């Protein structure tokens, strides 16, 4: 009762001014930095940055002005890069090959800082994981990062009354900060971190990566389960490609067994096999949960699209375990078997109703079911990589088609280039 009363009191005061404790939050926890998963671009840097390009007049640029006139090969693939290529090859060309990345916006900053606070929360003892401490972790990270090169521009505007002098909009910053604080309130209502059973989370913010075979039959989920990174039939590096990303969290979860495992051949109940342990991959999302208000077929497609990233993480973890690549930040990855990887959870911190929501997926009761699902993901990634390399080998930016999404990055950048030098459609 005392814990519930404290939780209610903290929630009631959660909407106090964002800056009220910004300068006094000094929790004695280890610092953490947020790493980007967009690691597929070349080490080369573009001649022009995103800001430079926006300042150019329409039609004044040419692809030959970037990367010495060549299209560099990607060194790896991330879930976000793969999804971008599927949606818009031209946007992928701009962002992941030419390196013209969009600057951090308010939504990305909010997500990054909330992730950092949620990760660091579990450095605290269970009794210390209060809503107030979670919010103060966010304030601590923002106090440290708000004037960094990555974030300092977010609330700047030119004051026309001061001859264009750049001024920081502190009211907008306060509004943004309170919105982020509200997301953490939502999280606390969805999951009480004081009650998360030990040893969970068994891992937090860990890099997962594997070299996948272009032939999906090789690898831990294929018909030839020999680890693809070690097979000797073809040692050509080009028959493999690196996929990598960051997993927010891994948890142990108790799941009931299927009836065929609970009862023996004589029909007797076996208490020892009634409950099994599985590993759940958890990903925090600061965007809204999908609204499943459409036809069953459309709702299924939406759910599968949202879960695709976590399926990639499950595939990479399977490959890492199969190849003995189990060194991890928490040291617990070496304790996980391939059979344990089964459950996926997207933890959305808001929704159309303004509340946090779970989206869960069970990859299958049997290893055969899980293999089938992840094998399809492997096939999709292999096809994406092949598609990228075909276009890169062509060395013609006009081969990268754009999309019809009005919000897409391609529509901001393409007009700046000479007409006909890129795919126009």
Tab-separated table of C-alpha atoms in Angstrom:
chain	number	residue	atom	x	y	z
A	1	UNK	CA	0.000	0.000	0.000
A	2	UNK	CA	2.839	2.356	0.851
A	3	UNK	CA	4.444	1.687	-2.562
A	4	UNK	CA	1.167	2.303	-4.406
A	5	UNK	CA	0.592	5.537	-2.486
A	6	UNK	CA	4.087	6.724	-3.348
A	7	UNK	CA	3.558	5.841	-7.008
A	8	UNK	CA	0.267	7.777	-7.105
A	9	UNK	CA	1.883	10.789	-5.435
A	10	UNK	CA	4.735	10.784	-7.960
A	11	UNK	CA	2.319	10.583	-10.875
A	12	UNK	CA	0.252	13.455	-9.542
A	13	UNK	CA	3.307	15.701	-9.481
A	14	UNK	CA	4.766	14.485	-12.764
A	15	UNK	CA	3.564	17.428	-14.795
A	16	UNK	CA	5.385	20.057	-12.776
A	17	UNK	CA	7.649	22.360	-14.769
A	18	UNK	CA	10.259	20.446	-16.760
A	19	UNK	CA	13.026	22.783	-15.580
A	20	UNK	CA	12.097	22.558	-11.887
A	21	UNK	CA	14.837	20.023	-11.101
A	22	UNK	CA	16.877	20.208	-14.283
A	23	UNK	CA	19.960	21.624	-12.588
A	24	UNK	CA	19.746	19.660	-9.347
A	25	UNK	CA	19.318	16.112	-10.634
A	26	UNK	CA	22.489	14.379	-9.410
A	27	UNK	CA	21.671	10.684	-9.174
A	28	UNK	CA	24.725	8.591	-8.440
A	29	UNK	CA	24.366	6.281	-11.397
A	30	UNK	CA	26.713	5.482	-14.225
A	31	UNK	CA	26.306	7.585	-17.371
A	32	UNK	CA	25.247	6.151	-20.694
A	33	UNK	CA	25.423	7.337	-24.243
A	34	UNK	CA	23.005	6.672	-27.024
A	35	UNK	CA	24.465	4.952	-30.071
A	36	UNK	CA	22.994	5.180	-33.521
A	37	UNK	CA	22.067	1.997	-35.347
A	38	UNK	CA	22.462	3.619	-38.728
A	39	UNK	CA	25.895	2.142	-39.354
A	40	UNK	CA	25.554	1.094	-42.963
A	41	UNK	CA	27.024	4.179	-44.644
A	42	UNK	CA	30.576	4.391	-45.919
A	43	UNK	CA	33.370	5.955	-43.861
A	44	UNK	CA	33.571	8.637	-46.526
A	45	UNK	CA	31.916	11.959	-45.792
A	46	UNK	CA	29.915	13.976	-48.296
A	47	UNK	CA	31.275	17.201	-49.704
A	48	UNK	CA	28.000	18.873	-48.769
A	49	UNK	CA	26.014	18.393	-45.569
A	50	UNK	CA	22.229	18.298	-45.310
A	51	UNK	CA	22.178	21.931	-44.171
A	52	UNK	CA	24.448	22.936	-47.065
A	53	UNK	CA	22.198	21.231	-49.591
A	54	UNK	CA	19.042	22.923	-48.326
A	55	UNK	CA	20.713	26.297	-48.889
A	56	UNK	CA	21.349	25.537	-52.553
A	57	UNK	CA	18.980	26.709	-55.254
A	58	UNK	CA	16.914	24.076	-57.049
A	59	UNK	CA	18.753	22.262	-59.831
A	60	UNK	CA	22.174	23.614	-58.854
A	61	UNK	CA	23.740	20.341	-57.667
A	62	UNK	CA	24.921	17.166	-59.390
A	63	UNK	CA	25.689	13.707	-57.909
A	64	UNK	CA	29.264	14.034	-59.187
A	65	UNK	CA	29.782	16.679	-56.488
A	66	UNK	CA	29.377	13.958	-53.807
A	67	UNK	CA	31.787	11.169	-52.871
A	68	UNK	CA	34.187	12.024	-55.713
A	69	UNK	CA	31.428	11.221	-58.172
A	70	UNK	CA	31.106	7.567	-57.125
A	71	UNK	CA	28.445	5.667	-55.178
A	72	UNK	CA	30.184	3.975	-52.225
A	73	UNK	CA	29.349	0.433	-51.161
A	74	UNK	CA	27.687	0.032	-47.773
A	75	UNK	CA	29.684	-1.759	-45.111
A	76	UNK	CA	26.688	-3.077	-43.197
A	77	UNK	CA	22.931	-3.041	-42.971
A	78	UNK	CA	20.752	-1.969	-40.041
A	79	UNK	CA	17.025	-2.620	-39.643
A	80	UNK	CA	16.305	1.063	-40.268
A	81	UNK	CA	18.496	1.122	-43.396
A	82	UNK	CA	16.862	-2.043	-44.729
A	83	UNK	CA	13.405	-0.621	-44.123
A	84	UNK	CA	14.372	2.637	-45.844
A	85	UNK	CA	15.629	0.834	-48.940
A	86	UNK	CA	12.407	-1.179	-49.122
A	87	UNK	CA	10.343	2.000	-48.862
A	88	UNK	CA	12.465	4.343	-50.995
A	89	UNK	CA	15.773	3.398	-52.664
A	90	UNK	CA	16.469	7.054	-53.475
A	91	UNK	CA	16.152	8.093	-49.836
A	92	UNK	CA	18.494	5.201	-48.972
A	93	UNK	CA	20.967	6.524	-51.554
A	94	UNK	CA	20.904	10.007	-50.044
A	95	UNK	CA	21.107	8.983	-46.391
A	96	UNK	CA	23.099	5.763	-46.235
A	97	UNK	CA	25.400	5.950	-49.270
A	98	UNK	CA	25.929	9.678	-49.812
A	99	UNK	CA	25.759	10.280	-46.054
A	100	UNK	CA	23.255	13.159	-46.277
A	101	UNK	CA	21.513	12.437	-42.993
A	102	UNK	CA	18.683	14.491	-41.598
A	103	UNK	CA	19.605	16.413	-38.443
A	104	UNK	CA	18.129	15.259	-35.156
A	105	UNK	CA	14.545	16.463	-34.782
A	106	UNK	CA	12.377	16.830	-31.689
A	107	UNK	CA	10.874	13.348	-31.963
A	108	UNK	CA	14.267	11.636	-32.333
A	109	UNK	CA	15.721	13.638	-29.450
A	110	UNK	CA	12.794	12.706	-27.244
A	111	UNK	CA	13.197	9.039	-28.111
A	112	UNK	CA	16.944	9.035	-27.522
A	113	UNK	CA	16.727	10.726	-24.120
A	114	UNK	CA	13.831	8.540	-22.938
A	115	UNK	CA	15.779	5.429	-23.977
A	116	UNK	CA	18.804	6.608	-21.997
A	117	UNK	CA	16.706	7.228	-18.888
A	118	UNK	CA	14.967	3.843	-19.128
A	119	UNK	CA	18.256	2.036	-19.602
A	120	UNK	CA	19.891	3.728	-16.637
A	121	UNK	CA	16.854	3.220	-14.409
A	122	UNK	CA	17.770	-0.445	-14.008
A	123	UNK	CA	21.168	0.494	-12.586
A	124	UNK	CA	19.188	1.409	-9.460
A	125	UNK	CA	18.019	-1.045	-6.814
A	126	UNK	CA	14.370	-2.083	-7.264
A	127	UNK	CA	13.175	0.120	-4.394
A	128	UNK	CA	14.901	3.150	-5.933
A	129	UNK	CA	13.242	2.818	-9.360
A	130	UNK	CA	10.631	5.443	-8.591
A	131	UNK	CA	8.903	7.597	-11.160
A	132	UNK	CA	10.628	10.653	-9.722
A	133	UNK	CA	14.065	9.085	-10.158
A	134	UNK	CA	13.190	8.027	-13.711
A	135	UNK	CA	12.155	11.571	-14.574
A	136	UNK	CA	15.284	12.971	-12.952
A	137	UNK	CA	17.403	10.646	-15.066
A	138	UNK	CA	15.795	12.188	-18.133
A	139	UNK	CA	16.465	15.683	-16.778
A	140	UNK	CA	20.068	14.758	-16.010
A	141	UNK	CA	20.687	13.528	-19.554
A	142	UNK	CA	18.995	16.549	-21.122
A	143	UNK	CA	20.927	18.938	-18.869
A	144	UNK	CA	24.123	17.325	-20.106
A	145	UNK	CA	23.168	17.145	-23.801
A	146	UNK	CA	20.903	20.133	-24.479
A	147	UNK	CA	23.692	22.412	-25.722
A	148	UNK	CA	25.637	19.709	-27.551
A	149	UNK	CA	26.143	19.970	-31.295
A	150	UNK	CA	23.519	17.278	-31.855
A	151	UNK	CA	20.731	19.060	-29.973
A	152	UNK	CA	21.562	22.744	-29.593
A	153	UNK	CA	19.653	23.756	-32.743
A	154	UNK	CA	16.346	22.191	-31.760
A	155	UNK	CA	14.801	25.232	-30.101
A	156	UNK	CA	16.600	28.035	-31.921
A	157	UNK	CA	14.760	30.572	-34.065
A	158	UNK	CA	15.614	33.873	-35.714
A	159	UNK	CA	14.122	36.893	-33.981
A	160	UNK	CA	12.986	39.316	-36.690
A	161	UNK	CA	12.835	42.156	-34.182
A	162	UNK	CA	16.549	41.682	-33.429
A	163	UNK	CA	17.879	41.716	-37.002
A	164	UNK	CA	17.720	37.949	-37.303
A	165	UNK	CA	19.481	37.186	-34.037
A	166	UNK	CA	19.195	33.502	-33.095
A	167	UNK	CA	17.240	33.049	-29.865
A	168	UNK	CA	16.433	29.886	-27.909
A	169	UNK	CA	12.724	29.251	-27.425
A	170	UNK	CA	12.681	28.103	-23.804
A	171	UNK	CA	8.874	27.815	-23.766
A	172	UNK	CA	8.999	25.330	-26.643
A	173	UNK	CA	11.802	23.456	-24.856
A	174	UNK	CA	9.735	23.296	-21.674
A	175	UNK	CA	6.704	22.000	-23.596
A	176	UNK	CA	8.838	19.355	-25.295
A	177	UNK	CA	10.376	18.335	-21.972
A	178	UNK	CA	7.004	17.948	-20.288
A	179	UNK	CA	5.797	15.792	-23.185
A	180	UNK	CA	8.809	13.506	-22.672
A	181	UNK	CA	8.149	13.409	-18.919
A	182	UNK	CA	4.581	12.379	-19.770
A	183	UNK	CA	5.860	9.433	-21.808
A	184	UNK	CA	7.798	8.222	-18.779
A	185	UNK	CA	4.633	8.531	-16.671
A	186	UNK	CA	2.912	6.319	-19.251
A	187	UNK	CA	5.723	3.787	-19.026
A	188	UNK	CA	5.410	3.649	-15.253
A	189	UNK	CA	1.675	2.977	-15.532
A	190	UNK	CA	2.310	0.142	-17.996
A	191	UNK	CA	5.209	-1.484	-16.162
A	192	UNK	CA	6.259	-0.876	-12.580
A	193	UNK	CA	10.074	-1.226	-12.715
A	194	UNK	CA	10.162	-1.871	-8.965
A	195	UNK	CA	8.375	-5.150	-9.632
A	196	UNK	CA	10.441	-6.355	-12.596
A	197	UNK	CA	11.727	-9.717	-11.283
A	198	UNK	CA	15.442	-10.236	-10.967
A	199	UNK	CA	17.646	-10.961	-12.847
A	200	UNK	CA	15.684	-8.995	-15.452
A	201	UNK	CA	16.625	-7.176	-17.522
A	202	UNK	CA	19.365	-9.695	-18.280
A	203	UNK	CA	20.824	-7.367	-20.949
A	204	UNK	CA	20.303	-3.682	-21.842
A	205	UNK	CA	21.345	-1.640	-24.863
A	206	UNK	CA	23.522	-4.316	-26.463
A	207	UNK	CA	24.876	-4.398	-30.000
A	208	UNK	CA	23.790	-7.453	-31.968
A	209	UNK	CA	25.443	-8.267	-35.264
A	210	UNK	CA	26.079	-11.184	-37.573
A	211	UNK	CA	27.385	-11.879	-41.047
A	212	UNK	CA	24.466	-13.460	-42.858
A	213	UNK	CA	24.832	-15.641	-45.897
A	214	UNK	CA	23.311	-14.511	-49.169
A	215	UNK	CA	22.081	-18.098	-49.337
A	216	UNK	CA	19.560	-18.222	-46.458
A	217	UNK	CA	19.760	-22.019	-46.255
A	218	UNK	CA	23.072	-21.487	-44.461
A	219	UNK	CA	22.830	-20.300	-40.888
A	220	UNK	CA	21.074	-21.201	-37.667
A	221	UNK	CA	17.545	-21.120	-39.105
A	222	UNK	CA	18.227	-22.726	-42.503
A	223	UNK	CA	18.113	-26.266	-43.808
A	224	UNK	CA	21.931	-26.280	-43.503
A	225	UNK	CA	22.282	-25.040	-39.914
A	226	UNK	CA	26.063	-24.894	-40.063
A	227	UNK	CA	26.964	-21.339	-38.941
A	228	UNK	CA	27.165	-19.231	-42.081
A	229	UNK	CA	30.136	-17.225	-40.859
A	230	UNK	CA	32.256	-20.375	-40.708
A	231	UNK	CA	31.171	-22.418	-43.702
A	232	UNK	CA	33.993	-23.182	-46.106
A	233	UNK	CA	32.134	-23.985	-49.318
A	234	UNK	CA	32.793	-20.434	-50.497
A	235	UNK	CA	35.158	-18.128	-48.665
A	236	UNK	CA	34.385	-15.149	-50.893
A	237	UNK	CA	33.479	-12.292	-48.561
A	238	UNK	CA	30.826	-11.144	-50.983
A	239	UNK	CA	28.640	-14.175	-50.211
A	240	UNK	CA	28.011	-12.698	-46.754
A	241	UNK	CA	26.829	-9.341	-45.494
A	242	UNK	CA	26.915	-7.714	-42.066
A	243	UNK	CA	23.671	-6.810	-40.305
A	244	UNK	CA	23.773	-4.983	-36.977
A	245	UNK	CA	21.609	-3.065	-34.540
A	246	UNK	CA	20.974	-2.288	-30.880
A	247	UNK	CA	18.587	-4.261	-28.660
A	248	UNK	CA	17.018	-2.227	-25.865
A	249	UNK	CA	16.448	-5.066	-23.448
A	250	UNK	CA	16.343	-8.854	-22.935
A	251	UNK	CA	14.168	-10.496	-20.255
A	252	UNK	CA	13.614	-14.019	-19.017
A	253	UNK	CA	9.919	-14.967	-19.122
A	254	UNK	CA	8.109	-18.056	-17.824
A	255	UNK	CA	5.758	-19.522	-20.447
A	256	UNK	CA	3.381	-22.491	-20.179
A	257	UNK	CA	4.325	-25.549	-22.172
A	258	UNK	CA	2.161	-27.017	-24.889
A	259	UNK	CA	-0.061	-29.992	-23.928
A	260	UNK	CA	2.259	-32.438	-25.727
A	261	UNK	CA	5.089	-31.369	-23.401
A	262	UNK	CA	3.030	-31.356	-20.202
A	263	UNK	CA	1.743	-34.953	-20.509
A	264	UNK	CA	3.910	-37.988	-21.118
A	265	UNK	CA	3.065	-40.846	-23.493
A	266	UNK	CA	0.932	-42.479	-20.799
A	267	UNK	CA	-1.108	-39.327	-20.296
A	268	UNK	CA	0.418	-38.491	-16.910
A	269	UNK	CA	0.912	-34.844	-15.957
A	270	UNK	CA	4.571	-33.803	-15.685
A	271	UNK	CA	4.987	-30.849	-13.355
A	272	UNK	CA	8.649	-30.337	-14.343
A	273	UNK	CA	7.785	-29.599	-17.986
A	274	UNK	CA	4.609	-27.562	-17.348
A	275	UNK	CA	6.499	-24.255	-17.333
A	276	UNK	CA	9.392	-23.324	-19.618
A	277	UNK	CA	11.681	-20.308	-19.656
A	278	UNK	CA	11.905	-18.135	-22.743
A	279	UNK	CA	13.803	-14.972	-23.618
A	280	UNK	CA	11.852	-11.894	-24.662
A	281	UNK	CA	13.349	-9.132	-26.798
A	282	UNK	CA	11.959	-5.760	-25.703
A	283	UNK	CA	12.081	-2.522	-27.677
A	284	UNK	CA	10.892	0.854	-26.357
A	285	UNK	CA	8.966	3.063	-28.778
A	286	UNK	CA	8.224	6.719	-28.046
A	287	UNK	CA	5.932	6.990	-31.074
A	288	UNK	CA	2.270	6.031	-30.980
A	289	UNK	CA	1.184	2.411	-30.937
A	290	UNK	CA	-0.453	1.273	-34.174
A	291	UNK	CA	-4.221	1.617	-34.281
A	292	UNK	CA	-5.709	-1.733	-35.285
A	293	UNK	CA	-8.988	-0.371	-36.592
A	294	UNK	CA	-8.852	-1.826	-40.089
A	295	UNK	CA	-9.658	-5.173	-41.688
A	296	UNK	CA	-8.042	-8.296	-40.170
A	297	UNK	CA	-5.708	-8.583	-43.168
A	298	UNK	CA	-4.605	-4.940	-42.883
A	299	UNK	CA	-4.186	-5.172	-39.125
A	300	UNK	CA	-2.017	-8.273	-39.565
A	301	UNK	CA	0.150	-6.477	-42.120
A	302	UNK	CA	0.575	-3.486	-39.777
A	303	UNK	CA	1.580	-5.759	-36.902
A	304	UNK	CA	4.091	-7.644	-39.054
A	305	UNK	CA	5.634	-4.410	-40.323
A	306	UNK	CA	6.067	-3.131	-36.781
A	307	UNK	CA	7.559	-6.426	-35.579
A	308	UNK	CA	10.026	-6.781	-38.463
A	309	UNK	CA	12.824	-4.980	-36.626
A	310	UNK	CA	12.555	-7.298	-33.602
A	311	UNK	CA	12.500	-10.356	-35.859
A	312	UNK	CA	15.815	-9.151	-37.302
A	313	UNK	CA	17.223	-8.846	-33.786
A	314	UNK	CA	16.038	-12.385	-32.996
A	315	UNK	CA	17.745	-13.681	-36.149
A	316	UNK	CA	20.998	-11.895	-35.293
A	317	UNK	CA	20.961	-13.234	-31.746
A	318	UNK	CA	20.396	-16.749	-33.070
A	319	UNK	CA	23.415	-16.388	-35.367
A	320	UNK	CA	25.572	-14.925	-32.597
A	321	UNK	CA	24.742	-17.766	-30.219
A	322	UNK	CA	25.316	-20.388	-32.935
A	323	UNK	CA	28.748	-18.903	-33.630
A	324	UNK	CA	29.707	-18.509	-29.969
A	325	UNK	CA	29.745	-14.693	-30.236
A	326	UNK	CA	28.183	-14.192	-26.821
A	327	UNK	CA	30.308	-11.505	-25.165
A	328	UNK	CA	27.909	-8.831	-23.934
A	329	UNK	CA	27.724	-5.816	-21.672
A	330	UNK	CA	25.808	-7.634	-18.952
A	331	UNK	CA	27.665	-10.922	-19.407
A	332	UNK	CA	24.390	-12.874	-19.610
A	333	UNK	CA	24.170	-13.533	-23.335
A	334	UNK	CA	26.412	-16.577	-22.910
A	335	UNK	CA	23.725	-18.123	-20.686
A	336	UNK	CA	21.060	-18.019	-23.438
A	337	UNK	CA	20.474	-20.878	-25.864
A	338	UNK	CA	18.971	-20.585	-29.324
A	339	UNK	CA	15.919	-22.467	-28.074
A	340	UNK	CA	15.252	-19.725	-25.533
A	341	UNK	CA	14.726	-16.945	-28.099
A	342	UNK	CA	10.998	-16.898	-28.631
A	343	UNK	CA	9.110	-13.763	-27.526
A	344	UNK	CA	9.074	-10.218	-28.933
A	345	UNK	CA	7.608	-7.126	-27.269
A	346	UNK	CA	7.216	-3.577	-28.536
A	347	UNK	CA	6.583	-1.227	-25.631
A	348	UNK	CA	4.886	1.886	-27.021
A	349	UNK	CA	4.907	4.767	-24.559
A	350	UNK	CA	1.830	6.389	-26.078
A	351	UNK	CA	-1.148	5.650	-28.292
A	352	UNK	CA	-4.215	7.307	-29.819
A	353	UNK	CA	-5.745	7.194	-26.340
A	354	UNK	CA	-2.601	8.730	-24.806
A	355	UNK	CA	-1.701	5.575	-22.904
A	356	UNK	CA	1.217	3.160	-23.199
A	357	UNK	CA	0.575	-0.134	-24.969
A	358	UNK	CA	2.265	-3.511	-25.471
A	359	UNK	CA	2.479	-5.281	-28.825
A	360	UNK	CA	3.593	-8.877	-28.309
A	361	UNK	CA	4.527	-11.691	-30.675
A	362	UNK	CA	5.355	-15.330	-30.013
A	363	UNK	CA	7.677	-16.650	-32.722
A	364	UNK	CA	6.292	-20.141	-32.214
A	365	UNK	CA	5.900	-22.930	-29.692
A	366	UNK	CA	8.434	-25.158	-31.457
A	367	UNK	CA	11.899	-24.481	-32.797
A	368	UNK	CA	10.668	-25.493	-36.250
A	369	UNK	CA	8.032	-22.745	-36.183
A	370	UNK	CA	10.562	-20.177	-35.022
A	371	UNK	CA	13.048	-21.268	-37.695
A	372	UNK	CA	10.431	-20.843	-40.398
A	373	UNK	CA	9.607	-17.290	-39.309
A	374	UNK	CA	13.226	-16.171	-38.966
A	375	UNK	CA	14.275	-17.921	-42.166
A	376	UNK	CA	11.808	-15.694	-44.022
A	377	UNK	CA	13.415	-12.630	-42.419
A	378	UNK	CA	16.839	-13.887	-43.536
A	379	UNK	CA	15.518	-14.268	-47.098
A	380	UNK	CA	14.111	-10.736	-47.077
A	381	UNK	CA	17.379	-9.240	-45.824
A	382	UNK	CA	19.377	-11.175	-48.423
A	383	UNK	CA	17.128	-9.884	-51.210
A	384	UNK	CA	17.455	-6.322	-49.926
A	385	UNK	CA	21.254	-6.586	-49.826
A	386	UNK	CA	21.350	-8.043	-53.336
A	387	UNK	CA	19.120	-5.213	-54.548
A	388	UNK	CA	21.371	-2.601	-52.972
A	389	UNK	CA	24.534	-4.090	-54.461
A	390	UNK	CA	23.010	-4.327	-57.954
A	391	UNK	CA	22.270	-0.597	-57.858
A	392	UNK	CA	25.659	0.269	-56.347
A	393	UNK	CA	27.480	-1.790	-58.965
A	394	UNK	CA	25.606	0.119	-61.667
A	395	UNK	CA	27.154	3.391	-60.387
A	396	UNK	CA	24.200	5.363	-61.761
A	397	UNK	CA	22.150	7.436	-59.281
A	398	UNK	CA	19.311	7.440	-61.815
A	399	UNK	CA	18.786	3.737	-61.048
A	400	UNK	CA	17.591	4.464	-57.474
A	401	UNK	CA	13.823	5.106	-57.752
A	402	UNK	CA	12.051	7.454	-55.389
A	403	UNK	CA	8.785	6.778	-53.566
A	404	UNK	CA	5.414	8.534	-53.512
A	405	UNK	CA	5.296	9.172	-49.759
A	406	UNK	CA	4.758	12.913	-49.324
A	407	UNK	CA	6.803	13.031	-46.113
A	408	UNK	CA	9.817	11.198	-47.527
A	409	UNK	CA	13.312	12.637	-47.358
A	410	UNK	CA	13.779	12.105	-51.093
A	411	UNK	CA	11.344	14.926	-51.938
A	412	UNK	CA	13.352	17.440	-49.903
A	413	UNK	CA	16.697	16.635	-51.521
A	414	UNK	CA	15.922	15.638	-55.121
A	415	UNK	CA	14.833	19.134	-56.319
A	416	UNK	CA	18.247	20.524	-55.378
A	417	UNK	CA	19.896	18.354	-58.041
A	418	UNK	CA	20.029	18.962	-61.767
A	419	UNK	CA	16.948	17.544	-63.431
A	420	UNK	CA	17.738	14.169	-64.968
A	421	UNK	CA	20.814	13.501	-62.833
A	422	UNK	CA	18.671	11.428	-60.447
A	423	UNK	CA	15.678	9.173	-60.944
A	424	UNK	CA	12.755	11.513	-61.599
A	425	UNK	CA	9.837	9.119	-62.238
